[in-house]
């Protein structure tokens, strides 16, 4: 029998909007791994600040509030469930405000340190595919497979533009592209845990593929480097 601690761990890092979480979820289901969305942890810290009137750019105020941020992370049928103060966060972490707060608090070193243990504990159980920005470089430098999942800013902007228009939002492609480029710059130039591929990461450029093709290719990258293909017939 394969014990959970012997299942491989997979790190998936990359910029926002490349579609890595959609693909990582599909791959997790296919290979019997647990999908962990680390961005949701930063979003939950951001949500606490938002709901308690704390300025997310005020690092001292955010740090002082951290002992009151009670996060619980559990899994139900492979779905990650996050609660704040005992109450499920659900879609409250997906609003524009929550995104902005998440991005601001993620730059604060004490916030990153606060979330480190939570993420490392998950790594210890093994068999996770974890997506974020610093997974291969900071959270699990010993991951069995590291994938840097990316897409050109123009591709990401186009996808986001279509999504937003479908929701009836009045946005322009140029606005979205500018916001994506600004966020890329901020994420890759920040001092702490900047977005960059680990030296031993496999670079995957998703531009030319459909979601299903991306999932096939990412699963193949993982299976080539681990025993997962054998145990799950993928
Ligand atoms: O992946 P996401 O959009 O849900 O992430 C939300 C924010 O958290 C985003 O601004 C980047 C940040 N983040 C991070 O700094 N490190 C991670 N491992 C994951 C997310």
Short mmCIF file of C-alpha atoms and ligand atoms in Angstrom, two decimals:
data_model
loop_
_atom_site.label_atom_id
_atom_site.label_comp_id
_atom_site.label_asym_id
_atom_site.label_seq_id
_atom_site.Cartn_x
_atom_site.Cartn_y
_atom_site.Cartn_z
CA UNK A 1 0.00 0.00 0.00
CA UNK A 2 1.20 3.50 -0.76
CA UNK A 3 1.16 5.60 2.39
CA UNK A 4 0.16 9.25 1.92
CA UNK A 5 3.62 10.43 2.93
CA UNK A 6 5.08 8.57 -0.04
CA UNK A 7 2.86 10.24 -2.59
CA UNK A 8 4.68 12.93 -4.54
CA UNK A 9 4.18 16.63 -4.05
CA UNK A 10 3.79 18.96 -7.02
CA UNK A 11 4.40 22.73 -7.02
CA UNK A 12 2.64 24.87 -9.62
CA UNK A 13 3.63 28.53 -9.71
CA UNK A 14 2.84 31.26 -12.17
CA UNK A 15 1.22 34.63 -12.71
CA UNK A 16 -2.45 35.24 -12.05
CA UNK A 17 -4.89 34.57 -14.83
CA UNK A 18 -2.82 31.92 -16.62
CA UNK A 19 -5.42 29.28 -15.74
CA UNK A 20 -3.15 27.26 -13.48
CA UNK A 21 -5.76 26.64 -10.78
CA UNK A 22 -8.33 25.27 -13.26
CA UNK A 23 -5.73 22.93 -14.72
CA UNK A 24 -4.21 21.95 -11.35
CA UNK A 25 -7.69 20.98 -10.11
CA UNK A 26 -8.30 18.75 -13.15
CA UNK A 27 -4.88 17.16 -12.80
CA UNK A 28 -5.42 16.58 -9.07
CA UNK A 29 -8.66 14.71 -9.72
CA UNK A 30 -7.02 12.65 -12.43
CA UNK A 31 -3.90 11.67 -10.50
CA UNK A 32 -5.43 11.31 -7.03
CA UNK A 33 -3.64 14.33 -5.58
CA UNK A 34 -5.08 16.94 -3.24
CA UNK A 35 -5.35 20.36 -4.83
CA UNK A 36 -4.30 23.22 -2.55
CA UNK A 37 -5.04 26.81 -3.56
CA UNK A 38 -2.60 28.92 -1.53
CA UNK A 39 -3.89 32.19 -2.99
CA UNK A 40 -7.10 31.53 -1.03
CA UNK A 41 -5.10 31.75 2.23
CA UNK A 42 -3.82 35.23 1.32
CA UNK A 43 -7.33 36.14 0.24
CA UNK A 44 -8.70 35.05 3.62
CA UNK A 45 -6.17 37.19 5.50
CA UNK A 46 -7.12 40.06 3.16
CA UNK A 47 -10.82 39.43 3.86
CA UNK A 48 -10.25 39.72 7.60
CA UNK A 49 -8.62 43.14 7.09
CA UNK A 50 -11.41 44.21 4.74
CA UNK A 51 -14.19 43.17 7.11
CA UNK A 52 -12.48 44.74 10.12
CA UNK A 53 -11.64 48.08 8.54
CA UNK A 54 -7.86 47.55 8.62
CA UNK A 55 -5.79 49.28 5.93
CA UNK A 56 -4.04 46.43 4.06
CA UNK A 57 -1.15 48.74 3.12
CA UNK A 58 -0.45 49.52 6.79
CA UNK A 59 1.98 46.69 7.56
CA UNK A 60 2.06 47.45 11.31
CA UNK A 61 -1.72 47.41 11.62
CA UNK A 62 -1.99 44.20 9.61
CA UNK A 63 0.72 42.53 11.70
CA UNK A 64 -0.97 43.60 14.95
CA UNK A 65 -4.24 42.05 13.77
CA UNK A 66 -2.77 38.69 12.73
CA UNK A 67 -3.21 36.94 16.12
CA UNK A 68 -6.96 37.48 15.72
CA UNK A 69 -7.09 35.93 12.26
CA UNK A 70 -8.40 32.43 12.93
CA UNK A 71 -8.16 30.44 9.73
CA UNK A 72 -9.15 26.81 9.37
CA UNK A 73 -8.36 24.84 6.25
CA UNK A 74 -10.06 21.48 5.67
CA UNK A 75 -10.88 19.25 2.71
CA UNK A 76 -14.21 17.68 1.84
CA UNK A 77 -14.40 15.34 -1.15
CA UNK A 78 -11.18 16.89 -2.43
CA UNK A 79 -12.62 20.41 -2.15
CA UNK A 80 -10.68 22.91 -0.08
CA UNK A 81 -12.78 24.65 2.55
CA UNK A 82 -11.54 27.79 4.27
CA UNK A 83 -13.16 29.28 7.32
CA UNK A 84 -12.43 32.56 9.04
CA UNK A 85 -13.44 32.74 12.69
CA UNK A 86 -15.41 29.51 12.22
CA UNK A 87 -17.41 30.80 9.25
CA UNK A 88 -16.83 29.53 5.71
CA UNK A 89 -15.44 32.28 3.49
CA UNK A 90 -16.96 30.98 0.23
CA UNK A 91 -17.05 33.57 -2.53
CA UNK A 92 -16.41 36.48 -0.17
CA UNK A 93 -12.70 36.03 -0.97
CA UNK A 94 -13.30 36.36 -4.74
CA UNK A 95 -14.54 39.97 -4.97
CA UNK A 96 -12.43 42.75 -6.52
CA UNK A 97 -11.91 44.27 -3.05
CA UNK A 98 -10.78 40.95 -1.61
CA UNK A 99 -8.33 40.54 -4.53
CA UNK A 100 -6.87 43.95 -3.89
CA UNK A 101 -6.55 43.29 -0.16
CA UNK A 102 -4.99 39.86 -0.80
CA UNK A 103 -2.39 41.38 -3.09
CA UNK A 104 -1.55 44.10 -0.54
CA UNK A 105 -1.23 41.78 2.48
CA UNK A 106 0.81 39.23 0.52
CA UNK A 107 3.67 41.74 0.37
CA UNK A 108 3.95 41.87 4.17
CA UNK A 109 6.64 39.52 5.57
CA UNK A 110 4.72 38.76 8.81
CA UNK A 111 1.71 37.65 6.75
CA UNK A 112 3.85 35.28 4.70
CA UNK A 113 5.42 33.91 7.89
CA UNK A 114 1.95 33.52 9.44
CA UNK A 115 0.79 31.35 6.52
CA UNK A 116 4.00 29.37 6.20
CA UNK A 117 3.26 26.68 8.82
CA UNK A 118 -0.22 26.07 7.48
CA UNK A 119 1.24 25.41 4.03
CA UNK A 120 4.21 23.36 5.25
CA UNK A 121 1.90 21.11 7.31
CA UNK A 122 0.00 20.28 4.16
CA UNK A 123 3.21 19.42 2.36
CA UNK A 124 4.11 16.91 5.05
CA UNK A 125 1.07 14.78 4.39
CA UNK A 126 2.30 14.30 0.78
CA UNK A 127 0.24 13.88 -2.36
CA UNK A 128 -0.56 17.55 -2.86
CA UNK A 129 -0.54 19.72 -5.94
CA UNK A 130 -0.20 23.21 -4.58
CA UNK A 131 -0.61 26.34 -6.62
CA UNK A 132 0.72 29.80 -5.83
CA UNK A 133 3.65 32.09 -6.49
CA UNK A 134 6.45 30.82 -4.23
CA UNK A 135 5.60 27.14 -3.86
CA UNK A 136 8.63 25.73 -5.70
CA UNK A 137 10.99 28.35 -4.31
CA UNK A 138 9.90 28.78 -0.66
CA UNK A 139 7.08 26.50 0.49
CA UNK A 140 8.29 23.21 -0.93
CA UNK A 141 11.79 23.57 -2.35
CA UNK A 142 11.98 19.74 -2.27
CA UNK A 143 8.83 19.18 -4.34
CA UNK A 144 9.03 16.09 -6.56
CA UNK A 145 7.85 18.10 -9.55
CA UNK A 146 7.86 21.87 -10.04
CA UNK A 147 5.97 23.49 -12.85
CA UNK A 148 6.11 27.16 -13.77
CA UNK A 149 2.81 27.65 -15.54
CA UNK A 150 2.52 30.75 -17.62
CA UNK A 151 0.82 32.48 -20.55
CA UNK A 152 1.58 35.74 -22.33
CA UNK A 153 0.01 38.83 -20.73
CA UNK A 154 -2.01 39.35 -23.93
CA UNK A 155 -3.48 35.82 -23.74
CA UNK A 156 -4.39 36.27 -20.08
CA UNK A 157 -5.91 39.67 -20.78
CA UNK A 158 -7.99 38.27 -23.63
CA UNK A 159 -9.37 35.46 -21.46
CA UNK A 160 -10.17 37.81 -18.60
CA UNK A 161 -11.77 40.28 -20.98
CA UNK A 162 -14.09 37.58 -22.33
CA UNK A 163 -14.98 36.41 -18.80
CA UNK A 164 -15.76 39.93 -17.63
CA UNK A 165 -17.82 40.76 -20.73
CA UNK A 166 -19.76 37.51 -20.28
CA UNK A 167 -20.59 38.69 -16.74
CA UNK A 168 -21.86 41.95 -18.22
CA UNK A 169 -18.96 44.07 -16.88
CA UNK A 170 -18.17 47.19 -18.89
CA UNK A 171 -14.39 46.89 -19.26
CA UNK A 172 -11.96 47.42 -22.10
CA UNK A 173 -9.29 44.98 -23.22
CA UNK A 174 -6.62 47.71 -22.87
CA UNK A 175 -7.60 48.37 -19.24
CA UNK A 176 -7.38 44.70 -18.38
CA UNK A 177 -4.04 44.26 -20.13
CA UNK A 178 -2.59 47.26 -18.30
CA UNK A 179 -3.80 45.90 -14.93
CA UNK A 180 -2.30 42.48 -15.66
CA UNK A 181 1.04 43.98 -16.67
CA UNK A 182 1.10 46.14 -13.54
CA UNK A 183 0.35 43.13 -11.31
CA UNK A 184 3.01 41.00 -13.03
CA UNK A 185 5.55 43.72 -12.41
CA UNK A 186 4.55 44.07 -8.76
CA UNK A 187 4.54 40.29 -8.15
CA UNK A 188 7.91 39.67 -9.78
CA UNK A 189 9.69 42.72 -8.38
CA UNK A 190 8.49 42.53 -4.79
CA UNK A 191 11.24 41.97 -2.25
CA UNK A 192 9.73 39.01 -0.45
CA UNK A 193 8.98 35.76 -2.29
CA UNK A 194 8.87 37.31 -5.77
CA UNK A 195 7.24 35.39 -8.57
CA UNK A 196 10.00 33.56 -10.40
CA UNK A 197 10.55 30.01 -11.57
CA UNK A 198 12.57 27.70 -9.30
CA UNK A 199 15.82 26.66 -10.94
CA UNK A 200 14.57 23.10 -11.33
CA UNK A 201 11.06 24.03 -12.52
CA UNK A 202 9.65 22.83 -15.83
CA UNK A 203 8.42 25.85 -17.78
CA UNK A 204 4.97 25.32 -19.26
CA UNK A 205 3.60 27.93 -21.67
CA UNK A 206 -0.12 27.38 -21.95
CA UNK A 207 -0.98 29.89 -24.70
CA UNK A 208 -1.48 27.51 -27.57
CA UNK A 209 -3.61 24.90 -25.77
CA UNK A 210 -7.17 24.35 -24.60
CA UNK A 211 -7.78 23.66 -20.90
CA UNK A 212 -8.03 19.91 -21.53
CA UNK A 213 -4.81 19.89 -23.53
CA UNK A 214 -3.08 21.80 -20.74
CA UNK A 215 -4.30 19.23 -18.21
CA UNK A 216 -3.03 16.38 -20.43
CA UNK A 217 0.38 18.00 -20.75
CA UNK A 218 0.73 18.91 -17.09
CA UNK A 219 -0.35 15.40 -16.04
CA UNK A 220 2.23 13.98 -18.47
CA UNK A 221 4.99 16.18 -17.00
CA UNK A 222 4.10 14.88 -13.52
CA UNK A 223 3.80 11.23 -14.55
CA UNK A 224 7.14 11.29 -16.37
CA UNK A 225 8.84 12.40 -13.16
CA UNK A 226 7.00 10.31 -10.55
CA UNK A 227 5.38 6.90 -10.14
CA UNK A 228 1.89 8.40 -10.39
CA UNK A 229 1.25 7.26 -13.95
CA UNK A 230 1.79 3.65 -12.85
CA UNK A 231 -0.42 3.81 -9.77
CA UNK A 232 -3.29 5.70 -11.39
CA UNK A 233 -3.16 4.46 -14.95
CA UNK A 234 -2.89 8.01 -16.37
O1 LIG B 1 -3.72 33.14 -6.90
P1 LIG B 1 -4.62 34.24 -6.34
O2 LIG B 1 -4.99 35.30 -7.34
O3 LIG B 1 -5.84 33.69 -5.64
O4 LIG B 1 -3.74 34.96 -5.21
C1 LIG B 1 -4.23 36.01 -4.44
C2 LIG B 1 -3.08 36.92 -4.05
O5 LIG B 1 -2.17 36.26 -3.16
C3 LIG B 1 -2.26 37.44 -5.22
O6 LIG B 1 -2.15 38.83 -5.11
C4 LIG B 1 -0.88 36.82 -5.07
C5 LIG B 1 -0.83 36.37 -3.64
N1 LIG B 1 -0.19 35.06 -3.48
C6 LIG B 1 1.10 35.02 -3.02
O7 LIG B 1 1.71 36.07 -2.81
N2 LIG B 1 1.71 33.82 -2.80
C7 LIG B 1 1.06 32.67 -3.04
N3 LIG B 1 1.66 31.49 -2.82
C8 LIG B 1 -0.28 32.68 -3.55
C9 LIG B 1 -0.87 33.91 -3.76
#
